[in-house]
Amino acid sequence: HDRMPVVLPPDAWEPWLDPTVDDMDLLQSFLVPAPNELITMHKVSTEVNSVRNKGAELVEPLPQ
């Protein structure tokens, strides 16, 4: 299924995380695709698929 991470600029962190903010227009304005230069992708180990596995090495790029 499709997923899109929410990538917020620092000035949006507080209102995004504040449960008392109810300005839906403001919150909706944060839901835009991140600029392409901020997002990269690479293949990682299938070990990342198990919740039993932990560690930063799980998201290290695989050799090409």
JSON list of N, CA and C in Angstrom, two decimals:
[
{"chain": "A", "resi": 1, "resn": "HIS", "atom": "N", "xyz": [0.84, -1.18, 0.00]},
{"chain": "A", "resi": 1, "resn": "HIS", "atom": "CA", "xyz": [0.00, 0.00, 0.00]},
{"chain": "A", "resi": 1, "resn": "HIS", "atom": "C", "xyz": [0.88, 1.24, 0.00]},
{"chain": "A", "resi": 2, "resn": "ASP", "atom": "N", "xyz": [0.31, 2.32, -0.45]},
{"chain": "A", "resi": 2, "resn": "ASP", "atom": "CA", "xyz": [1.05, 3.57, -0.55]},
{"chain": "A", "resi": 2, "resn": "ASP", "atom": "C", "xyz": [1.17, 4.24, 0.82]},
{"chain": "A", "resi": 3, "resn": "ARG", "atom": "N", "xyz": [2.34, 4.80, 1.04]},
{"chain": "A", "resi": 3, "resn": "ARG", "atom": "CA", "xyz": [2.56, 5.56, 2.27]},
{"chain": "A", "resi": 3, "resn": "ARG", "atom": "C", "xyz": [3.31, 6.83, 1.90]},
{"chain": "A", "resi": 4, "resn": "MET", "atom": "N", "xyz": [3.07, 7.87, 2.67]},
{"chain": "A", "resi": 4, "resn": "MET", "atom": "CA", "xyz": [3.81, 9.10, 2.47]},
{"chain": "A", "resi": 4, "resn": "MET", "atom": "C", "xyz": [4.20, 9.63, 3.84]},
{"chain": "A", "resi": 5, "resn": "PRO", "atom": "N", "xyz": [5.48, 9.78, 4.09]},
{"chain": "A", "resi": 5, "resn": "PRO", "atom": "CA", "xyz": [5.87, 10.34, 5.39]},
{"chain": "A", "resi": 5, "resn": "PRO", "atom": "C", "xyz": [5.50, 11.81, 5.48]},
{"chain": "A", "resi": 6, "resn": "VAL", "atom": "N", "xyz": [5.22, 12.25, 6.67]},
{"chain": "A", "resi": 6, "resn": "VAL", "atom": "CA", "xyz": [5.00, 13.67, 6.91]},
{"chain": "A", "resi": 6, "resn": "VAL", "atom": "C", "xyz": [6.36, 14.27, 7.25]},
{"chain": "A", "resi": 7, "resn": "VAL", "atom": "N", "xyz": [6.83, 15.16, 6.41]},
{"chain": "A", "resi": 7, "resn": "VAL", "atom": "CA", "xyz": [8.11, 15.83, 6.63]},
{"chain": "A", "resi": 7, "resn": "VAL", "atom": "C", "xyz": [7.80, 17.28, 6.94]},
{"chain": "A", "resi": 8, "resn": "LEU", "atom": "N", "xyz": [8.08, 17.65, 8.18]},
{"chain": "A", "resi": 8, "resn": "LEU", "atom": "CA", "xyz": [7.69, 18.98, 8.64]},
{"chain": "A", "resi": 8, "resn": "LEU", "atom": "C", "xyz": [8.90, 19.88, 8.83]},
{"chain": "A", "resi": 9, "resn": "PRO", "atom": "N", "xyz": [8.76, 21.15, 8.44]},
{"chain": "A", "resi": 9, "resn": "PRO", "atom": "CA", "xyz": [9.81, 22.11, 8.78]},
{"chain": "A", "resi": 9, "resn": "PRO", "atom": "C", "xyz": [9.79, 22.35, 10.28]},
{"chain": "A", "resi": 10, "resn": "PRO", "atom": "N", "xyz": [10.91, 22.75, 10.86]},
{"chain": "A", "resi": 10, "resn": "PRO", "atom": "CA", "xyz": [10.98, 22.94, 12.31]},
{"chain": "A", "resi": 10, "resn": "PRO", "atom": "C", "xyz": [9.88, 23.82, 12.90]},
{"chain": "A", "resi": 11, "resn": "ASP", "atom": "N", "xyz": [9.45, 24.84, 12.18]},
{"chain": "A", "resi": 11, "resn": "ASP", "atom": "CA", "xyz": [8.42, 25.72, 12.74]},
{"chain": "A", "resi": 11, "resn": "ASP", "atom": "C", "xyz": [7.04, 25.07, 12.79]},
{"chain": "A", "resi": 12, "resn": "ALA", "atom": "N", "xyz": [6.88, 23.91, 12.17]},
{"chain": "A", "resi": 12, "resn": "ALA", "atom": "CA", "xyz": [5.60, 23.20, 12.21]},
{"chain": "A", "resi": 12, "resn": "ALA", "atom": "C", "xyz": [5.57, 22.10, 13.27]},
{"chain": "A", "resi": 13, "resn": "TRP", "atom": "N", "xyz": [6.69, 21.79, 13.86]},
{"chain": "A", "resi": 13, "resn": "TRP", "atom": "CA", "xyz": [6.74, 20.69, 14.84]},
{"chain": "A", "resi": 13, "resn": "TRP", "atom": "C", "xyz": [5.78, 20.92, 16.00]},
{"chain": "A", "resi": 14, "resn": "GLU", "atom": "N", "xyz": [5.84, 22.10, 16.58]},
{"chain": "A", "resi": 14, "resn": "GLU", "atom": "CA", "xyz": [5.02, 22.36, 17.77]},
{"chain": "A", "resi": 14, "resn": "GLU", "atom": "C", "xyz": [3.53, 22.25, 17.48]},
{"chain": "A", "resi": 15, "resn": "PRO", "atom": "N", "xyz": [3.01, 22.95, 16.47]},
{"chain": "A", "resi": 15, "resn": "PRO", "atom": "CA", "xyz": [1.56, 22.82, 16.23]},
{"chain": "A", "resi": 15, "resn": "PRO", "atom": "C", "xyz": [1.16, 21.41, 15.80]},
{"chain": "A", "resi": 16, "resn": "TRP", "atom": "N", "xyz": [2.02, 20.71, 15.08]},
{"chain": "A", "resi": 16, "resn": "TRP", "atom": "CA", "xyz": [1.69, 19.35, 14.64]},
{"chain": "A", "resi": 16, "resn": "TRP", "atom": "C", "xyz": [1.56, 18.40, 15.83]},
{"chain": "A", "resi": 17, "resn": "LEU", "atom": "N", "xyz": [2.43, 18.57, 16.81]},
{"chain": "A", "resi": 17, "resn": "LEU", "atom": "CA", "xyz": [2.44, 17.67, 17.96]},
{"chain": "A", "resi": 17, "resn": "LEU", "atom": "C", "xyz": [1.53, 18.10, 19.11]},
{"chain": "A", "resi": 18, "resn": "ASP", "atom": "N", "xyz": [1.04, 19.32, 19.06]},
{"chain": "A", "resi": 18, "resn": "ASP", "atom": "CA", "xyz": [0.21, 19.86, 20.14]},
{"chain": "A", "resi": 18, "resn": "ASP", "atom": "C", "xyz": [-1.22, 19.34, 20.01]},
{"chain": "A", "resi": 19, "resn": "PRO", "atom": "N", "xyz": [-1.68, 18.50, 20.93]},
{"chain": "A", "resi": 19, "resn": "PRO", "atom": "CA", "xyz": [-3.03, 17.95, 20.82]},
{"chain": "A", "resi": 19, "resn": "PRO", "atom": "C", "xyz": [-4.14, 18.98, 21.01]},
{"chain": "A", "resi": 20, "resn": "THR", "atom": "N", "xyz": [-3.81, 20.17, 21.49]},
{"chain": "A", "resi": 20, "resn": "THR", "atom": "CA", "xyz": [-4.84, 21.19, 21.67]},
{"chain": "A", "resi": 20, "resn": "THR", "atom": "C", "xyz": [-5.07, 22.01, 20.40]},
{"chain": "A", "resi": 21, "resn": "VAL", "atom": "N", "xyz": [-4.21, 21.89, 19.42]},
{"chain": "A", "resi": 21, "resn": "VAL", "atom": "CA", "xyz": [-4.38, 22.64, 18.17]},
{"chain": "A", "resi": 21, "resn": "VAL", "atom": "C", "xyz": [-5.53, 21.99, 17.40]},
{"chain": "A", "resi": 22, "resn": "ASP", "atom": "N", "xyz": [-6.55, 22.80, 17.12]},
{"chain": "A", "resi": 22, "resn": "ASP", "atom": "CA", "xyz": [-7.70, 22.28, 16.39]},
{"chain": "A", "resi": 22, "resn": "ASP", "atom": "C", "xyz": [-7.96, 23.04, 15.09]},
{"chain": "A", "resi": 23, "resn": "ASP", "atom": "N", "xyz": [-6.96, 23.78, 14.64]},
{"chain": "A", "resi": 23, "resn": "ASP", "atom": "CA", "xyz": [-7.06, 24.51, 13.38]},
{"chain": "A", "resi": 23, "resn": "ASP", "atom": "C", "xyz": [-6.78, 23.53, 12.23]},
{"chain": "A", "resi": 24, "resn": "MET", "atom": "N", "xyz": [-7.84, 22.93, 11.71]},
{"chain": "A", "resi": 24, "resn": "MET", "atom": "CA", "xyz": [-7.69, 21.90, 10.69]},
{"chain": "A", "resi": 24, "resn": "MET", "atom": "C", "xyz": [-7.06, 22.45, 9.41]},
{"chain": "A", "resi": 25, "resn": "ASP", "atom": "N", "xyz": [-7.32, 23.70, 9.09]},
{"chain": "A", "resi": 25, "resn": "ASP", "atom": "CA", "xyz": [-6.68, 24.29, 7.90]},
{"chain": "A", "resi": 25, "resn": "ASP", "atom": "C", "xyz": [-5.17, 24.35, 8.08]},
{"chain": "A", "resi": 26, "resn": "LEU", "atom": "N", "xyz": [-4.73, 24.74, 9.27]},
{"chain": "A", "resi": 26, "resn": "LEU", "atom": "CA", "xyz": [-3.30, 24.79, 9.56]},
{"chain": "A", "resi": 26, "resn": "LEU", "atom": "C", "xyz": [-2.70, 23.39, 9.46]},
{"chain": "A", "resi": 27, "resn": "LEU", "atom": "N", "xyz": [-3.31, 22.43, 10.14]},
{"chain": "A", "resi": 27, "resn": "LEU", "atom": "CA", "xyz": [-2.77, 21.07, 10.13]},
{"chain": "A", "resi": 27, "resn": "LEU", "atom": "C", "xyz": [-2.79, 20.47, 8.73]},
{"chain": "A", "resi": 28, "resn": "GLN", "atom": "N", "xyz": [-3.84, 20.72, 7.99]},
{"chain": "A", "resi": 28, "resn": "GLN", "atom": "CA", "xyz": [-3.92, 20.21, 6.61]},
{"chain": "A", "resi": 28, "resn": "GLN", "atom": "C", "xyz": [-2.84, 20.82, 5.74]},
{"chain": "A", "resi": 29, "resn": "SER", "atom": "N", "xyz": [-2.45, 22.05, 6.02]},
{"chain": "A", "resi": 29, "resn": "SER", "atom": "CA", "xyz": [-1.42, 22.71, 5.20]},
{"chain": "A", "resi": 29, "resn": "SER", "atom": "C", "xyz": [-0.07, 22.02, 5.32]},
{"chain": "A", "resi": 30, "resn": "PHE", "atom": "N", "xyz": [0.12, 21.23, 6.37]},
{"chain": "A", "resi": 30, "resn": "PHE", "atom": "CA", "xyz": [1.38, 20.50, 6.54]},
{"chain": "A", "resi": 30, "resn": "PHE", "atom": "C", "xyz": [1.42, 19.22, 5.69]},
{"chain": "A", "resi": 31, "resn": "LEU", "atom": "N", "xyz": [0.28, 18.76, 5.23]},
{"chain": "A", "resi": 31, "resn": "LEU", "atom": "CA", "xyz": [0.19, 17.49, 4.52]},
{"chain": "A", "resi": 31, "resn": "LEU", "atom": "C", "xyz": [0.43, 17.67, 3.03]},
{"chain": "A", "resi": 32, "resn": "VAL", "atom": "N", "xyz": [1.64, 18.00, 2.70]},
{"chain": "A", "resi": 32, "resn": "VAL", "atom": "CA", "xyz": [2.06, 18.16, 1.31]},
{"chain": "A", "resi": 32, "resn": "VAL", "atom": "C", "xyz": [3.29, 17.29, 1.09]},
{"chain": "A", "resi": 33, "resn": "PRO", "atom": "N", "xyz": [3.49, 16.82, -0.12]},
{"chain": "A", "resi": 33, "resn": "PRO", "atom": "CA", "xyz": [4.69, 16.02, -0.38]},
{"chain": "A", "resi": 33, "resn": "PRO", "atom": "C", "xyz": [5.96, 16.81, -0.08]},
{"chain": "A", "resi": 34, "resn": "ALA", "atom": "N", "xyz": [6.92, 16.13, 0.48]},
{"chain": "A", "resi": 34, "resn": "ALA", "atom": "CA", "xyz": [8.22, 16.76, 0.76]},
{"chain": "A", "resi": 34, "resn": "ALA", "atom": "C", "xyz": [8.94, 17.01, -0.56]},
{"chain": "A", "resi": 35, "resn": "PRO", "atom": "N", "xyz": [9.77, 18.04, -0.61]},
{"chain": "A", "resi": 35, "resn": "PRO", "atom": "CA", "xyz": [10.55, 18.27, -1.83]},
{"chain": "A", "resi": 35, "resn": "PRO", "atom": "C", "xyz": [11.40, 17.03, -2.16]},
{"chain": "A", "resi": 36, "resn": "ASN", "atom": "N", "xyz": [11.52, 16.72, -3.43]},
{"chain": "A", "resi": 36, "resn": "ASN", "atom": "CA", "xyz": [12.26, 15.54, -3.86]},
{"chain": "A", "resi": 36, "resn": "ASN", "atom": "C", "xyz": [13.67, 15.48, -3.31]},
{"chain": "A", "resi": 37, "resn": "GLU", "atom": "N", "xyz": [14.32, 16.61, -3.15]},
{"chain": "A", "resi": 37, "resn": "GLU", "atom": "CA", "xyz": [15.71, 16.60, -2.69]},
{"chain": "A", "resi": 37, "resn": "GLU", "atom": "C", "xyz": [15.83, 16.19, -1.21]},
{"chain": "A", "resi": 38, "resn": "LEU", "atom": "N", "xyz": [14.73, 16.17, -0.48]},
{"chain": "A", "resi": 38, "resn": "LEU", "atom": "CA", "xyz": [14.77, 15.75, 0.93]},
{"chain": "A", "resi": 38, "resn": "LEU", "atom": "C", "xyz": [14.60, 14.25, 1.12]},
{"chain": "A", "resi": 39, "resn": "ILE", "atom": "N", "xyz": [14.03, 13.59, 0.14]},
{"chain": "A", "resi": 39, "resn": "ILE", "atom": "CA", "xyz": [13.71, 12.17, 0.27]},
{"chain": "A", "resi": 39, "resn": "ILE", "atom": "C", "xyz": [14.60, 11.36, -0.67]},
{"chain": "A", "resi": 40, "resn": "THR", "atom": "N", "xyz": [15.22, 10.35, -0.11]},
{"chain": "A", "resi": 40, "resn": "THR", "atom": "CA", "xyz": [15.98, 9.41, -0.93]},
{"chain": "A", "resi": 40, "resn": "THR", "atom": "C", "xyz": [15.51, 8.00, -0.58]},
{"chain": "A", "resi": 41, "resn": "MET", "atom": "N", "xyz": [15.82, 7.06, -1.43]},
{"chain": "A", "resi": 41, "resn": "MET", "atom": "CA", "xyz": [15.46, 5.69, -1.11]},
{"chain": "A", "resi": 41, "resn": "MET", "atom": "C", "xyz": [16.58, 4.76, -1.55]},
{"chain": "A", "resi": 42, "resn": "HIS", "atom": "N", "xyz": [16.64, 3.65, -0.86]},
{"chain": "A", "resi": 42, "resn": "HIS", "atom": "CA", "xyz": [17.62, 2.62, -1.19]},
{"chain": "A", "resi": 42, "resn": "HIS", "atom": "C", "xyz": [17.11, 1.29, -0.66]},
{"chain": "A", "resi": 43, "resn": "LYS", "atom": "N", "xyz": [17.59, 0.22, -1.24]},
{"chain": "A", "resi": 43, "resn": "LYS", "atom": "CA", "xyz": [17.20, -1.11, -0.79]},
{"chain": "A", "resi": 43, "resn": "LYS", "atom": "C", "xyz": [17.87, -1.41, 0.54]},
{"chain": "A", "resi": 44, "resn": "VAL", "atom": "N", "xyz": [17.11, -2.08, 1.41]},
{"chain": "A", "resi": 44, "resn": "VAL", "atom": "CA", "xyz": [17.62, -2.49, 2.72]},
{"chain": "A", "resi": 44, "resn": "VAL", "atom": "C", "xyz": [17.37, -3.98, 2.89]},
{"chain": "A", "resi": 45, "resn": "SER", "atom": "N", "xyz": [17.96, -4.53, 3.91]},
{"chain": "A", "resi": 45, "resn": "SER", "atom": "CA", "xyz": [17.81, -5.94, 4.22]},
{"chain": "A", "resi": 45, "resn": "SER", "atom": "C", "xyz": [16.36, -6.29, 4.52]},
{"chain": "A", "resi": 46, "resn": "THR", "atom": "N", "xyz": [15.95, -7.48, 4.15]},
{"chain": "A", "resi": 46, "resn": "THR", "atom": "CA", "xyz": [14.60, -7.94, 4.49]},
{"chain": "A", "resi": 46, "resn": "THR", "atom": "C", "xyz": [14.46, -8.17, 5.99]},
{"chain": "A", "resi": 47, "resn": "GLU", "atom": "N", "xyz": [15.58, -8.16, 6.71]},
{"chain": "A", "resi": 47, "resn": "GLU", "atom": "CA", "xyz": [15.54, -8.28, 8.17]},
{"chain": "A", "resi": 47, "resn": "GLU", "atom": "C", "xyz": [14.72, -7.15, 8.80]},
{"chain": "A", "resi": 48, "resn": "VAL", "atom": "N", "xyz": [14.58, -6.06, 8.10]},
{"chain": "A", "resi": 48, "resn": "VAL", "atom": "CA", "xyz": [13.82, -4.92, 8.61]},
{"chain": "A", "resi": 48, "resn": "VAL", "atom": "C", "xyz": [12.33, -5.27, 8.75]},
{"chain": "A", "resi": 49, "resn": "ASN", "atom": "N", "xyz": [11.89, -6.33, 8.10]},
{"chain": "A", "resi": 49, "resn": "ASN", "atom": "CA", "xyz": [10.47, -6.70, 8.12]},
{"chain": "A", "resi": 49, "resn": "ASN", "atom": "C", "xyz": [10.02, -7.35, 9.43]},
{"chain": "A", "resi": 50, "resn": "SER", "atom": "N", "xyz": [10.94, -7.76, 10.26]},
{"chain": "A", "resi": 50, "resn": "SER", "atom": "CA", "xyz": [10.57, -8.42, 11.51]},
{"chain": "A", "resi": 50, "resn": "SER", "atom": "C", "xyz": [10.69, -7.46, 12.68]},
{"chain": "A", "resi": 51, "resn": "VAL", "atom": "N", "xyz": [9.64, -7.38, 13.49]},
{"chain": "A", "resi": 51, "resn": "VAL", "atom": "CA", "xyz": [9.67, -6.51, 14.66]},
{"chain": "A", "resi": 51, "resn": "VAL", "atom": "C", "xyz": [10.66, -6.99, 15.71]},
{"chain": "A", "resi": 52, "resn": "ARG", "atom": "N", "xyz": [11.10, -8.23, 15.59]},
{"chain": "A", "resi": 52, "resn": "ARG", "atom": "CA", "xyz": [12.09, -8.76, 16.54]},
{"chain": "A", "resi": 52, "resn": "ARG", "atom": "C", "xyz": [13.47, -8.15, 16.32]},
{"chain": "A", "resi": 53, "resn": "ASN", "atom": "N", "xyz": [13.73, -7.71, 15.10]},
{"chain": "A", "resi": 53, "resn": "ASN", "atom": "CA", "xyz": [15.04, -7.14, 14.77]},
{"chain": "A", "resi": 53, "resn": "ASN", "atom": "C", "xyz": [15.05, -5.67, 15.10]},
{"chain": "A", "resi": 54, "resn": "LYS", "atom": "N", "xyz": [16.13, -5.24, 15.70]},
{"chain": "A", "resi": 54, "resn": "LYS", "atom": "CA", "xyz": [16.27, -3.83, 16.09]},
{"chain": "A", "resi": 54, "resn": "LYS", "atom": "C", "xyz": [17.67, -3.36, 15.72]},
{"chain": "A", "resi": 55, "resn": "GLY", "atom": "N", "xyz": [17.79, -2.10, 15.40]},
{"chain": "A", "resi": 55, "resn": "GLY", "atom": "CA", "xyz": [19.11, -1.53, 15.16]},
{"chain": "A", "resi": 55, "resn": "GLY", "atom": "C", "xyz": [19.16, -0.71, 13.89]},
{"chain": "A", "resi": 56, "resn": "ALA", "atom": "N", "xyz": [20.02, 0.28, 13.92]},
{"chain": "A", "resi": 56, "resn": "ALA", "atom": "CA", "xyz": [20.18, 1.19, 12.78]},
{"chain": "A", "resi": 56, "resn": "ALA", "atom": "C", "xyz": [20.71, 0.47, 11.55]},
{"chain": "A", "resi": 57, "resn": "GLU", "atom": "N", "xyz": [21.44, -0.63, 11.76]},
{"chain": "A", "resi": 57, "resn": "GLU", "atom": "CA", "xyz": [22.00, -1.36, 10.63]},
{"chain": "A", "resi": 57, "resn": "GLU", "atom": "C", "xyz": [20.92, -1.93, 9.71]},
{"chain": "A", "resi": 58, "resn": "LEU", "atom": "N", "xyz": [19.71, -2.05, 10.20]},
{"chain": "A", "resi": 58, "resn": "LEU", "atom": "CA", "xyz": [18.61, -2.59, 9.39]},
{"chain": "A", "resi": 58, "resn": "LEU", "atom": "C", "xyz": [18.25, -1.68, 8.22]},
{"chain": "A", "resi": 59, "resn": "VAL", "atom": "N", "xyz": [18.55, -0.42, 8.34]},
{"chain": "A", "resi": 59, "resn": "VAL", "atom": "CA", "xyz": [18.20, 0.51, 7.26]},
{"chain": "A", "resi": 59, "resn": "VAL", "atom": "C", "xyz": [19.43, 0.98, 6.49]},
{"chain": "A", "resi": 60, "resn": "GLU", "atom": "N", "xyz": [20.55, 0.34, 6.72]},
{"chain": "A", "resi": 60, "resn": "GLU", "atom": "CA", "xyz": [21.75, 0.65, 5.94]},
{"chain": "A", "resi": 60, "resn": "GLU", "atom": "C", "xyz": [21.53, 0.20, 4.50]},
{"chain": "A", "resi": 61, "resn": "PRO", "atom": "N", "xyz": [22.02, 0.97, 3.53]},
{"chain": "A", "resi": 61, "resn": "PRO", "atom": "CA", "xyz": [21.86, 0.57, 2.13]},
{"chain": "A", "resi": 61, "resn": "PRO", "atom": "C", "xyz": [22.55, -0.77, 1.85]},
{"chain": "A", "resi": 62, "resn": "LEU", "atom": "N", "xyz": [21.89, -1.61, 1.07]},
{"chain": "A", "resi": 62, "resn": "LEU", "atom": "CA", "xyz": [22.51, -2.86, 0.62]},
{"chain": "A", "resi": 62, "resn": "LEU", "atom": "C", "xyz": [23.49, -2.55, -0.50]},
{"chain": "A", "resi": 63, "resn": "PRO", "atom": "N", "xyz": [24.55, -3.35, -0.62]},
{"chain": "A", "resi": 63, "resn": "PRO", "atom": "CA", "xyz": [25.46, -3.15, -1.76]},
{"chain": "A", "resi": 63, "resn": "PRO", "atom": "C", "xyz": [24.69, -3.36, -3.06]},
{"chain": "A", "resi": 64, "resn": "GLN", "atom": "N", "xyz": [25.06, -2.62, -4.07]},
{"chain": "A", "resi": 64, "resn": "GLN", "atom": "CA", "xyz": [24.33, -2.73, -5.35]},
{"chain": "A", "resi": 64, "resn": "GLN", "atom": "C", "xyz": [24.95, -3.71, -6.28]}
]
